[in-house]
CSV table of C-alpha atoms in Angstrom, one decimal:
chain,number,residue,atom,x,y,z
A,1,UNK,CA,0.0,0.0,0.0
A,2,UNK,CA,2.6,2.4,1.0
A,3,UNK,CA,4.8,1.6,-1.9
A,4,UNK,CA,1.7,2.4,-4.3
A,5,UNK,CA,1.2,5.8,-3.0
A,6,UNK,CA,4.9,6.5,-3.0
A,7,UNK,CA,4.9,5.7,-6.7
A,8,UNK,CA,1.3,7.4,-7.6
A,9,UNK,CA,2.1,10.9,-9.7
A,10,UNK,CA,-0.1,12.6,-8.1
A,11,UNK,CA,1.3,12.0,-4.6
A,12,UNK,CA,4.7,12.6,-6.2
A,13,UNK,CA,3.7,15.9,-7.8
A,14,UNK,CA,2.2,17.5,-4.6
A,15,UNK,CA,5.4,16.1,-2.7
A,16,UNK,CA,7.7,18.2,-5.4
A,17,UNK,CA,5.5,21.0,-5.2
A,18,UNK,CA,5.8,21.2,-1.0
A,19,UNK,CA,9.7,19.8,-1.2
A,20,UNK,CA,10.5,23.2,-3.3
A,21,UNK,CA,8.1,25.5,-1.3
A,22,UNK,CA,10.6,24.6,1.5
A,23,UNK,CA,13.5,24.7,0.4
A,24,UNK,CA,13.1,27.8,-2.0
A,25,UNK,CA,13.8,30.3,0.9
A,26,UNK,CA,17.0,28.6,2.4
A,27,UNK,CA,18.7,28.7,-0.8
A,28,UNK,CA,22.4,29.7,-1.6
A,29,UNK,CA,24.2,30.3,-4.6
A,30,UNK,CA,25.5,27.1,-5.3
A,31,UNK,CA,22.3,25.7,-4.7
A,32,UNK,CA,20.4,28.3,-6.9
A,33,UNK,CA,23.3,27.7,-9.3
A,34,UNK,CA,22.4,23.7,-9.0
A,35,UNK,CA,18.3,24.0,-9.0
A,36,UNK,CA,18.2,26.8,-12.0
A,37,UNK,CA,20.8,24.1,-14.1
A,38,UNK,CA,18.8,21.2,-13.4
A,39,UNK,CA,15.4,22.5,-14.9
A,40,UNK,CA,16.7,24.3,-17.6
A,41,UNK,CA,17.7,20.7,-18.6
A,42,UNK,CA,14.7,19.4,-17.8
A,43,UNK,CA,12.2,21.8,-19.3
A,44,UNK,CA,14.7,21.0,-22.5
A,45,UNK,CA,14.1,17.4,-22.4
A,46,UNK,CA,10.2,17.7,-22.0
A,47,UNK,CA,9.6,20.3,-25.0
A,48,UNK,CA,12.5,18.2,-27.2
A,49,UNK,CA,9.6,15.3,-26.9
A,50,UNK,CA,6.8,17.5,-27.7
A,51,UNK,CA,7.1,17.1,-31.3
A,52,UNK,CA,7.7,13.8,-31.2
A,53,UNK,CA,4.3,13.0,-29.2
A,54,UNK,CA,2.1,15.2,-31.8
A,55,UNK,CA,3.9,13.2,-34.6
A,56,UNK,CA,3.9,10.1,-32.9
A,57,UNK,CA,0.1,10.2,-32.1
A,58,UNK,CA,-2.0,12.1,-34.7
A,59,UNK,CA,-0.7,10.4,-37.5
A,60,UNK,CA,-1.4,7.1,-35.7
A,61,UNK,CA,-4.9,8.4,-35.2
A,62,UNK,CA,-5.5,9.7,-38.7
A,63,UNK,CA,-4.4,6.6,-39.8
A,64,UNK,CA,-6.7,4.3,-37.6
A,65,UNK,CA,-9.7,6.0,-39.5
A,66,UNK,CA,-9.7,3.8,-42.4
A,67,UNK,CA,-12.8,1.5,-41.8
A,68,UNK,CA,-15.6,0.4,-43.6
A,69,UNK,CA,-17.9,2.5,-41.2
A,70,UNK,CA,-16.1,6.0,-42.4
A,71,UNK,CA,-19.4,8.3,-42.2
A,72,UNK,CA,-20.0,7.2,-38.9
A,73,UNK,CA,-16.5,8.0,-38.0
A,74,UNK,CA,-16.4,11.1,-39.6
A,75,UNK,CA,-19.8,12.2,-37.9
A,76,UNK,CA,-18.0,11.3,-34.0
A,77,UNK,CA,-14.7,13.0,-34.9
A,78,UNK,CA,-16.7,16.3,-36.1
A,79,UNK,CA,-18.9,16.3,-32.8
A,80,UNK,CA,-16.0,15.0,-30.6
A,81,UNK,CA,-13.8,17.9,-32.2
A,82,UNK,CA,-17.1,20.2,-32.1
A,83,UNK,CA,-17.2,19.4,-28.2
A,84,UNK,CA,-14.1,20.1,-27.1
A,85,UNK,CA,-13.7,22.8,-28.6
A,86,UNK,CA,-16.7,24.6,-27.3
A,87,UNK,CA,-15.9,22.9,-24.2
A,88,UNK,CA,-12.3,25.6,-24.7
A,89,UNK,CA,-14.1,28.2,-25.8
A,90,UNK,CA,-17.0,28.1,-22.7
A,91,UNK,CA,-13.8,27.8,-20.4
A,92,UNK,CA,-12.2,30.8,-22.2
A,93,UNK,CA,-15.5,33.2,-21.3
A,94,UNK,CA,-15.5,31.7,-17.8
A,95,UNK,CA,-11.7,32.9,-17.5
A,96,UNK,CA,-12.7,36.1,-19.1
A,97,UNK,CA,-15.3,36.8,-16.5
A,98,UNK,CA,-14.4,35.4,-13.8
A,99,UNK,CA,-10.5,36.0,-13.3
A,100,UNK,CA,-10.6,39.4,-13.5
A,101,UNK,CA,-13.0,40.1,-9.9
A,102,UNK,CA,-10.3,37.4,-8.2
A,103,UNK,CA,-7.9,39.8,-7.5
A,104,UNK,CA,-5.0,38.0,-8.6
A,105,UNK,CA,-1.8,40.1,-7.4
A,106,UNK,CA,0.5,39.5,-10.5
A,107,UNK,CA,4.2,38.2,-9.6
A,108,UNK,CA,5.8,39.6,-12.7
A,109,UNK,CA,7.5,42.4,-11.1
A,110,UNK,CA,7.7,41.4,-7.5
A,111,UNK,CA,10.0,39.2,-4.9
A,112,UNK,CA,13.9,38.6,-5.1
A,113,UNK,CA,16.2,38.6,-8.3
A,114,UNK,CA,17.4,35.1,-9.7
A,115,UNK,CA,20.9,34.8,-10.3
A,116,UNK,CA,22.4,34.4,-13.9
A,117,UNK,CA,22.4,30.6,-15.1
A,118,UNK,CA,26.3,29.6,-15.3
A,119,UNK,CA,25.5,26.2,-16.5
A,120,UNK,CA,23.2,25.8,-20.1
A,121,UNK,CA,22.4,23.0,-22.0
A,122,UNK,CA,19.9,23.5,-24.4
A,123,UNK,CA,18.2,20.9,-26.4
A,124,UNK,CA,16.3,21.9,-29.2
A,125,UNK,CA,13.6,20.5,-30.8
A,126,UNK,CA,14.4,18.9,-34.1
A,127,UNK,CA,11.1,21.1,-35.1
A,128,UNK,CA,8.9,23.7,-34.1
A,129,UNK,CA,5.5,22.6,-32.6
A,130,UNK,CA,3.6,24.0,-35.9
A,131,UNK,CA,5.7,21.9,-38.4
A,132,UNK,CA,5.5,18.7,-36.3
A,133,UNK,CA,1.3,19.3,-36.7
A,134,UNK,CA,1.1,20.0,-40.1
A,135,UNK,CA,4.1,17.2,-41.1
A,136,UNK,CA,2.0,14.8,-38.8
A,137,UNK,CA,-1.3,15.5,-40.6
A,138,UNK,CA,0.3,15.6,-44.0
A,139,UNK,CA,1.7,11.9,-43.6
A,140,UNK,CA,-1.1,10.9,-41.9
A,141,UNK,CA,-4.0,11.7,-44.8
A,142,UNK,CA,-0.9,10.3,-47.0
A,143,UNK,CA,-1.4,7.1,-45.4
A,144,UNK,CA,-5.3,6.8,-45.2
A,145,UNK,CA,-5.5,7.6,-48.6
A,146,UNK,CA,-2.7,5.6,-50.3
A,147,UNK,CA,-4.0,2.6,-47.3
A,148,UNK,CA,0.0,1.8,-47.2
A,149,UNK,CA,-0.1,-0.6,-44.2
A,150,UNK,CA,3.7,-1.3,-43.9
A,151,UNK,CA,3.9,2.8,-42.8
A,152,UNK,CA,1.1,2.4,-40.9
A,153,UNK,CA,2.4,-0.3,-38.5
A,154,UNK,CA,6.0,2.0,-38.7
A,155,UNK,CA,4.2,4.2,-37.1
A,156,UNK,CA,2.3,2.7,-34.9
A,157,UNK,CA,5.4,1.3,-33.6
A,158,UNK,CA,7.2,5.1,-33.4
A,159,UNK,CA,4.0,5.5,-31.2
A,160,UNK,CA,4.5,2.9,-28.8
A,161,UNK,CA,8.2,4.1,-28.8
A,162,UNK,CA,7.0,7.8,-27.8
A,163,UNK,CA,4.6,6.6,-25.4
A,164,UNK,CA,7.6,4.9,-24.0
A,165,UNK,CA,9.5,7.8,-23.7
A,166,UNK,CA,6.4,9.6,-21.9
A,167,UNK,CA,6.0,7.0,-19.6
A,168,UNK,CA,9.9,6.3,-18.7
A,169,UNK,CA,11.5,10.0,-19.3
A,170,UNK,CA,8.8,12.2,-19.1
A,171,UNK,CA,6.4,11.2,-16.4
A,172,UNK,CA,9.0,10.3,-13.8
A,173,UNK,CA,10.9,13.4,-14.5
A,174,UNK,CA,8.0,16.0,-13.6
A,175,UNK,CA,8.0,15.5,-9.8
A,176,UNK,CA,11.9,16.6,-10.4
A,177,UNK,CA,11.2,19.4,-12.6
A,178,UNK,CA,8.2,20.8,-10.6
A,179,UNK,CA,10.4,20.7,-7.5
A,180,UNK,CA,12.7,22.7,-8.9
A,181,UNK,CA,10.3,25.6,-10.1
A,182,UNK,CA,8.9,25.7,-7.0
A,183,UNK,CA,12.1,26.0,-5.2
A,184,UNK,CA,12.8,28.9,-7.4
A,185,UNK,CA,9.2,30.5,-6.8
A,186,UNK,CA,9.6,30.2,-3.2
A,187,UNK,CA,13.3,31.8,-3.1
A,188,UNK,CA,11.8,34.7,-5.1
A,189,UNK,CA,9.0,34.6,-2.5
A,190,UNK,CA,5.8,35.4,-4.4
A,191,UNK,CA,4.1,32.2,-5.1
A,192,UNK,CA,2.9,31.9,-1.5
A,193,UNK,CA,0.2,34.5,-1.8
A,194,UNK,CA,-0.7,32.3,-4.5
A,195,UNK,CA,-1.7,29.4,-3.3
A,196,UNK,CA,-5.4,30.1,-2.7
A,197,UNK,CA,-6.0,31.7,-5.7
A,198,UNK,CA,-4.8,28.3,-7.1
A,199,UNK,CA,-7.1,26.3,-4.9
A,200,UNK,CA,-10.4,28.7,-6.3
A,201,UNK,CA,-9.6,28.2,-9.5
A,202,UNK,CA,-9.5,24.2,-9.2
A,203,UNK,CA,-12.8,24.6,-7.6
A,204,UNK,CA,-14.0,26.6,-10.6
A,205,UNK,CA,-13.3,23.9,-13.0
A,206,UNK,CA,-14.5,21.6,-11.5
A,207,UNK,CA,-17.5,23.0,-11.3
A,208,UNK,CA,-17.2,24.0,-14.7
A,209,UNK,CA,-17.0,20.5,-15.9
A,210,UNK,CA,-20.3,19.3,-14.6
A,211,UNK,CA,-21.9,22.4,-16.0
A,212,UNK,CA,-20.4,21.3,-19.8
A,213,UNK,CA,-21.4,17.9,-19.5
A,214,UNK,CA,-24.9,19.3,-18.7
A,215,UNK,CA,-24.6,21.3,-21.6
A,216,UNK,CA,-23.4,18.1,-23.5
A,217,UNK,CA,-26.1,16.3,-22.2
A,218,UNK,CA,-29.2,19.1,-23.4
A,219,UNK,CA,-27.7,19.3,-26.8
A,220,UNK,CA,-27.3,15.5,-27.0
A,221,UNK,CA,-30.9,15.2,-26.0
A,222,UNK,CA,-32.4,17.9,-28.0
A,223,UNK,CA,-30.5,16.6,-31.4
A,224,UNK,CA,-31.9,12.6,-31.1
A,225,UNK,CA,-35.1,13.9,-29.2
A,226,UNK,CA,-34.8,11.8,-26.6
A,227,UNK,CA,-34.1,11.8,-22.9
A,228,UNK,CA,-30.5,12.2,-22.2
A,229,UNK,CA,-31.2,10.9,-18.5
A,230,UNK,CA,-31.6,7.5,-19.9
A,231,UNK,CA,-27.7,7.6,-20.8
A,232,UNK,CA,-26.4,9.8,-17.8
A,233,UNK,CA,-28.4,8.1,-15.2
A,234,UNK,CA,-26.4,5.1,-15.6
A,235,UNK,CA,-22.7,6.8,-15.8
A,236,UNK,CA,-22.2,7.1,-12.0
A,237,UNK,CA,-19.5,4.2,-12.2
A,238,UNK,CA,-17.7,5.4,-14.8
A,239,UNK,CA,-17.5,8.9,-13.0
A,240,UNK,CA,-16.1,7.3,-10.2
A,241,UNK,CA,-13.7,4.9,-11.7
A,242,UNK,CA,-12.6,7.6,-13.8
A,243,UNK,CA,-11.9,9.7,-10.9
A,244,UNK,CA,-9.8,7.0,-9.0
A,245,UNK,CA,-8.1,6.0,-12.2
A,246,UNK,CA,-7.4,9.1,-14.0
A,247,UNK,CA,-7.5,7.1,-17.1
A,248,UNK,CA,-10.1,7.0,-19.8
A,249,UNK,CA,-8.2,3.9,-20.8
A,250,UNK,CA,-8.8,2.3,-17.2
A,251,UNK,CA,-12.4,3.5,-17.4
A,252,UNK,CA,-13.2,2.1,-20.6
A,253,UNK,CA,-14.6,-1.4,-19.4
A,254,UNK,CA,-16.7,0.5,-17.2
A,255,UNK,CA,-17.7,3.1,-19.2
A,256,UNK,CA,-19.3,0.3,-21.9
A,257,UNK,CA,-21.4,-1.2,-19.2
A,258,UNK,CA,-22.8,1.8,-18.5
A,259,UNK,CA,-23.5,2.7,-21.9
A,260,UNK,CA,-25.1,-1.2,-22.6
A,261,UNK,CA,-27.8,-0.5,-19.8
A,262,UNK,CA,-28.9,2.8,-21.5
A,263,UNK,CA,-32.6,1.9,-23.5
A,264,UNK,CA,-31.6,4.4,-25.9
A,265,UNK,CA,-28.2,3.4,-26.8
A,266,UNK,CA,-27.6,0.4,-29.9
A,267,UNK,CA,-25.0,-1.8,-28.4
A,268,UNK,CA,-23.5,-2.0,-32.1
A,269,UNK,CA,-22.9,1.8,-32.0
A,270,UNK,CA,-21.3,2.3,-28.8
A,271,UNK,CA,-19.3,-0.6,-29.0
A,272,UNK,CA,-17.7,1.4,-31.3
A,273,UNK,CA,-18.2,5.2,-29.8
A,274,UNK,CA,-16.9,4.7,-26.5
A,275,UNK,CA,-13.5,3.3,-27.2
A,276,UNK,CA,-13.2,6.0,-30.0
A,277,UNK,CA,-14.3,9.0,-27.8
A,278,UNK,CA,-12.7,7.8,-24.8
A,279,UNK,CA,-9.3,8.8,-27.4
A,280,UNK,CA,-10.3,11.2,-29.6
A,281,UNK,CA,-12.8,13.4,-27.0
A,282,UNK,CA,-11.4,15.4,-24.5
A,283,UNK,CA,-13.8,18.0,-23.4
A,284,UNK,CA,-12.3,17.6,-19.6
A,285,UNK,CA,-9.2,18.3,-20.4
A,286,UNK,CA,-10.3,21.4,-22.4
A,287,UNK,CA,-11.9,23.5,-20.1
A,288,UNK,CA,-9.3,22.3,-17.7
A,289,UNK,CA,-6.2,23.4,-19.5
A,290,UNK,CA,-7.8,26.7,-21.3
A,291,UNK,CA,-8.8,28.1,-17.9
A,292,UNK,CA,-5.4,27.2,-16.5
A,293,UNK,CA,-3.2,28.9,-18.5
A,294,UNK,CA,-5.5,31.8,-18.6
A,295,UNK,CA,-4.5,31.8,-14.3
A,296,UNK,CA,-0.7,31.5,-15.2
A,297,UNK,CA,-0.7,34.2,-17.8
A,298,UNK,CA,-2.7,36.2,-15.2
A,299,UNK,CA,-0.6,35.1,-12.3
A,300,UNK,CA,3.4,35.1,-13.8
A,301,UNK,CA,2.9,37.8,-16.8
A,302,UNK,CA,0.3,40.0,-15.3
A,303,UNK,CA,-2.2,39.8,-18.0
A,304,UNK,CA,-4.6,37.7,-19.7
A,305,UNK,CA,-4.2,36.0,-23.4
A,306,UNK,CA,-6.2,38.2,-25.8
A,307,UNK,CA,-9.1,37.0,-27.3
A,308,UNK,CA,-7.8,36.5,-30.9
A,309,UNK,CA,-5.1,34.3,-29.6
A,310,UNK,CA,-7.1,32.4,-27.1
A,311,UNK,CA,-9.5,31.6,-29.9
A,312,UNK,CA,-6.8,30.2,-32.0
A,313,UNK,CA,-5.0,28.5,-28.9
A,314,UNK,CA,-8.3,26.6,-28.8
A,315,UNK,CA,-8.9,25.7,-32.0
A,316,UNK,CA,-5.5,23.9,-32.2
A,317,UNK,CA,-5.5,22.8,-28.8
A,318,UNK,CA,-8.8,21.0,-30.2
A,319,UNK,CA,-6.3,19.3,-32.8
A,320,UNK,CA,-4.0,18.2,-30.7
A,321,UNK,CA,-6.4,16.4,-28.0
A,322,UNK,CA,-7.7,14.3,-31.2
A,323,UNK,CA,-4.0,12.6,-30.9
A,324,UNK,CA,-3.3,13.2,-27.3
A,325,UNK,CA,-1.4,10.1,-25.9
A,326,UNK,CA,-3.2,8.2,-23.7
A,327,UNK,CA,-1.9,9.0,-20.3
A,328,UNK,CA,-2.6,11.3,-17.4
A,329,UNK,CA,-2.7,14.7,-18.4
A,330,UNK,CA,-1.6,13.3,-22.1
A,331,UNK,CA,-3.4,16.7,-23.7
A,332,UNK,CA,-1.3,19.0,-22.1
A,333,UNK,CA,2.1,16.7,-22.6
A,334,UNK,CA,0.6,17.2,-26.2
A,335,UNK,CA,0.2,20.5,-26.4
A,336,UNK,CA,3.0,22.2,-24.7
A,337,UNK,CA,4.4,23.2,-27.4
A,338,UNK,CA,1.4,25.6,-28.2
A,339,UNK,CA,1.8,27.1,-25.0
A,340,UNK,CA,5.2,28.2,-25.3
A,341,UNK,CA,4.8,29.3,-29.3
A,342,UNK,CA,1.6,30.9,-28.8
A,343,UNK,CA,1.6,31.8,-25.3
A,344,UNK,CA,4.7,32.9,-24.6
A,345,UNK,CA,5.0,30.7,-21.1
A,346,UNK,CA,8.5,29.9,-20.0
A,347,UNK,CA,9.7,26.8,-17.9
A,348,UNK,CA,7.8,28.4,-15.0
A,349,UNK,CA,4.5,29.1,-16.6
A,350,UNK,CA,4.6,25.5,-17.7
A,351,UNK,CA,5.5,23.8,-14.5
A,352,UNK,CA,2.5,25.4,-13.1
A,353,UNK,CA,0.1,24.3,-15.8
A,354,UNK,CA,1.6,21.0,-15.1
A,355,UNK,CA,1.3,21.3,-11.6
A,356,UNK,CA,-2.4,22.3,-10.9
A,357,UNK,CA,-3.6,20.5,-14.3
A,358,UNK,CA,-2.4,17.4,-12.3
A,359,UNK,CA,-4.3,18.5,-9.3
A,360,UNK,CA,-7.3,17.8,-10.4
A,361,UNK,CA,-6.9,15.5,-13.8
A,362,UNK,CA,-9.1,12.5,-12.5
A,363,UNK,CA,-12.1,15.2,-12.3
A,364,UNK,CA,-10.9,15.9,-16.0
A,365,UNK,CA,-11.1,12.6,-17.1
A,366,UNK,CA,-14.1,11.9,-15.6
A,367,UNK,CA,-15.7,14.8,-17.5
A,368,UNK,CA,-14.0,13.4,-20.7
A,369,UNK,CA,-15.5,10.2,-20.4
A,370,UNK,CA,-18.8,10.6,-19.1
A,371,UNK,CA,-19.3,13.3,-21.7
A,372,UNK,CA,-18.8,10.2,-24.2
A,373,UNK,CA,-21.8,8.9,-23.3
A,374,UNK,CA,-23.6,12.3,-24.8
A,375,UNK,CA,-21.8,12.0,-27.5
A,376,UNK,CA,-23.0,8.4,-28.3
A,377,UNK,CA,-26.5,9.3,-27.9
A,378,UNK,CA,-26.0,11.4,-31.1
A,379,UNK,CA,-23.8,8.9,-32.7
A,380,UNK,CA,-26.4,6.3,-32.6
A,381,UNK,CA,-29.3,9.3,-33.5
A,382,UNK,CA,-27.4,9.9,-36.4
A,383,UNK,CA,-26.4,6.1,-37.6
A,384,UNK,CA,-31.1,5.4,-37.3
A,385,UNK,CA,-31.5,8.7,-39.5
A,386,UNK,CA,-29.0,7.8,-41.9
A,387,UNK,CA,-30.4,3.9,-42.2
A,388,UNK,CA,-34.1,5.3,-42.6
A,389,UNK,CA,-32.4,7.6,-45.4
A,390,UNK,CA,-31.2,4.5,-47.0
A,391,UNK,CA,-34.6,3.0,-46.3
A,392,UNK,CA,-36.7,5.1,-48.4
């Protein structure tokens, strides 16, 4: 028991988070020196594999689309991408609205000076977050269409390999490089006072999930005219599973039986919908991260994202959760690249992301997935009006 919470991340993450708030005031130069090294490195090493992961994963997903069922499929991806991205824009007007009356005291021009960094290694990318998207979408409608399976399973396989690297490198890494930024956050001795803020605003979105999926739920219901509490009465389960799991993958089993004891769901639909969406559909994870970074622009920079920006963050963050990898927090990992590009965050803006996305990812997830379930009442709404179509 003890050696399972010692190895859980989220345990891990909050110990790193309180190890650096220690520390961080009782720090000397060689120390400083030491810490300000070490996640420079770090922070190199995590954005050297964001390419990789958008590569690795949306071509493999692009790919996997190829089946005999392709309306069907094209109709879930549309609302799945549809759904999180409103999902991101709904969490974009909440940040819009609601930051502002928090009275967020900005740390961008406040505490103690950090020292010069003697010691750089830098570890560049072998390309920028916007060529690894377009490169991975390119090759992957190159292999739908041309159906080449030997590059297919090549790239499934550079998959596996990156998940791998996520799983190996990446994931036991953060706890490390979140320490490190804290340390450094404490020593400059601002991040205290922002500690509640933080708290509110993973109260917020949580909140904020339940009111999307009841949002989900009304469209859902209103587009197959039927009663969306015949789906969502039966997801209790999967909510919870989800939220001691983190995992959609974990959930899945789960997830299906609660789907199967729907009246108004086909069995041969959401055998297919809820493996698909529990990949491709993200809406958890979207409201999550957009109001998030919106609270670290707010919080390190002293302003939020403009609205032009934040749109297009959105829409592309939308992308990227189609072929997020399958692990906790995998649409962030994803999309950290956009964050820096776009957003202009630095290794201390994304540590904090990291750090209160973690926080609260099983309520995420849970969204995600139960959300599916909405989803899959239009799916099957969608599959009866196209076979009556065929019908006539």
């Amino acid at each position: 028991m003890l050696k399972k919470l010692v190895n859980n991340t989220i345990v891990r993450l909050i110990s790193g988070v309180i190890i650096g708030l220690l520390v961080g005031p009782y720090l000397n130069d060689i120390l400083l020196q030491i810490i300000l090294s070490t996640k420079h490195i770090l922070g190199q090493l995590i954005l050297f594999l964001v390419p990789l992961i958008i590569l690795g994963f949306i071509v493999s997903s692009i790919a996997k689309l190829d089946q005999k069922s392709s309306v069907i499929i094209g109709f879930s991806l549309a609302i799945a991408y549809i759904s999180s991205v409103g999902a991101g824009l709904f969490s974009g007007s909440l940040g819009y609205t609601i930051l502002p009356w928090l009275d967020i005291p900005s740390t961008a021009a406040t505490g103690r000076a950090l020292p010069e960094m003697l010691f750089k290694l830098d570890i560049p990318p072998i390309f920028d977050v916007m060529t690894s998207l377009v490169l991975a979408l390119m090759i992957g409608l190159g292999i739908l269409w041309t159906q080449s399976k030997p590059l297919e399973i090549a790239f499934d396989h550079f998959k596996e390999i990156v998940l791998l690297l996520v799983n190996r490198v990446l994931v036991p890494l953060l706890p490390l490089y979140i320490s490190c930024n804290f340390a450094l956050l404490s020593y400059v001795g601002s991040i205290q006072s922002q500690l509640p803020i933080f708290l509110i605003v993973i109260i917020i979105v949580i909140l904020a999930h339940i009111v999307w999926i009841a949002i989900l739920y009304t469209i859902a219901g209103l587009y197959a005219k039927k009663n969306p509490w015949e789906v969502l009465k039966h997801y209790g389960p999967t909510y919870l599973t989800a939220l001691g799991t983190m995992s959609s993958a974990a959930s899945l089993g789960v997830a299906l039986q609660s789907a199967h004891k729907s009246k108004v769901l086909k069995p041969e639909i959401t055998n297919f919908t809820i493996p698909f969406f529990s990949n491709v559909h993200l809406c958890g994870a979207m409201v999550t991260e957009t109001f998030f970074v919106m609270t670290v622009s707010l919080v390190l920079y002293g302003h939020l994202p403009d609205v032009s920006t934040l749109i297009l963050f959105v829409l592309l963050l939308g992308v990227f959760a189609l072929g997020a990898p399958g692990v906790p927090g995998g649409a962030l990992m994803a999309s950290l690249g956009l964050i820096t590009s776009m957003l202009g965050f630095d290794d201390t803006g994304i540590a904090l992301v990291l750090t209160i996305f973690a926080l609260q990812d099983s309520f995420g997830t849970a969204c995600n997935i139960v959300g599916d379930g909405a989803l899959s009442l239009m799916a099957t709404a969608f599959h009866e009006r196209q076979q009556k179509r065929e019908a006539q």
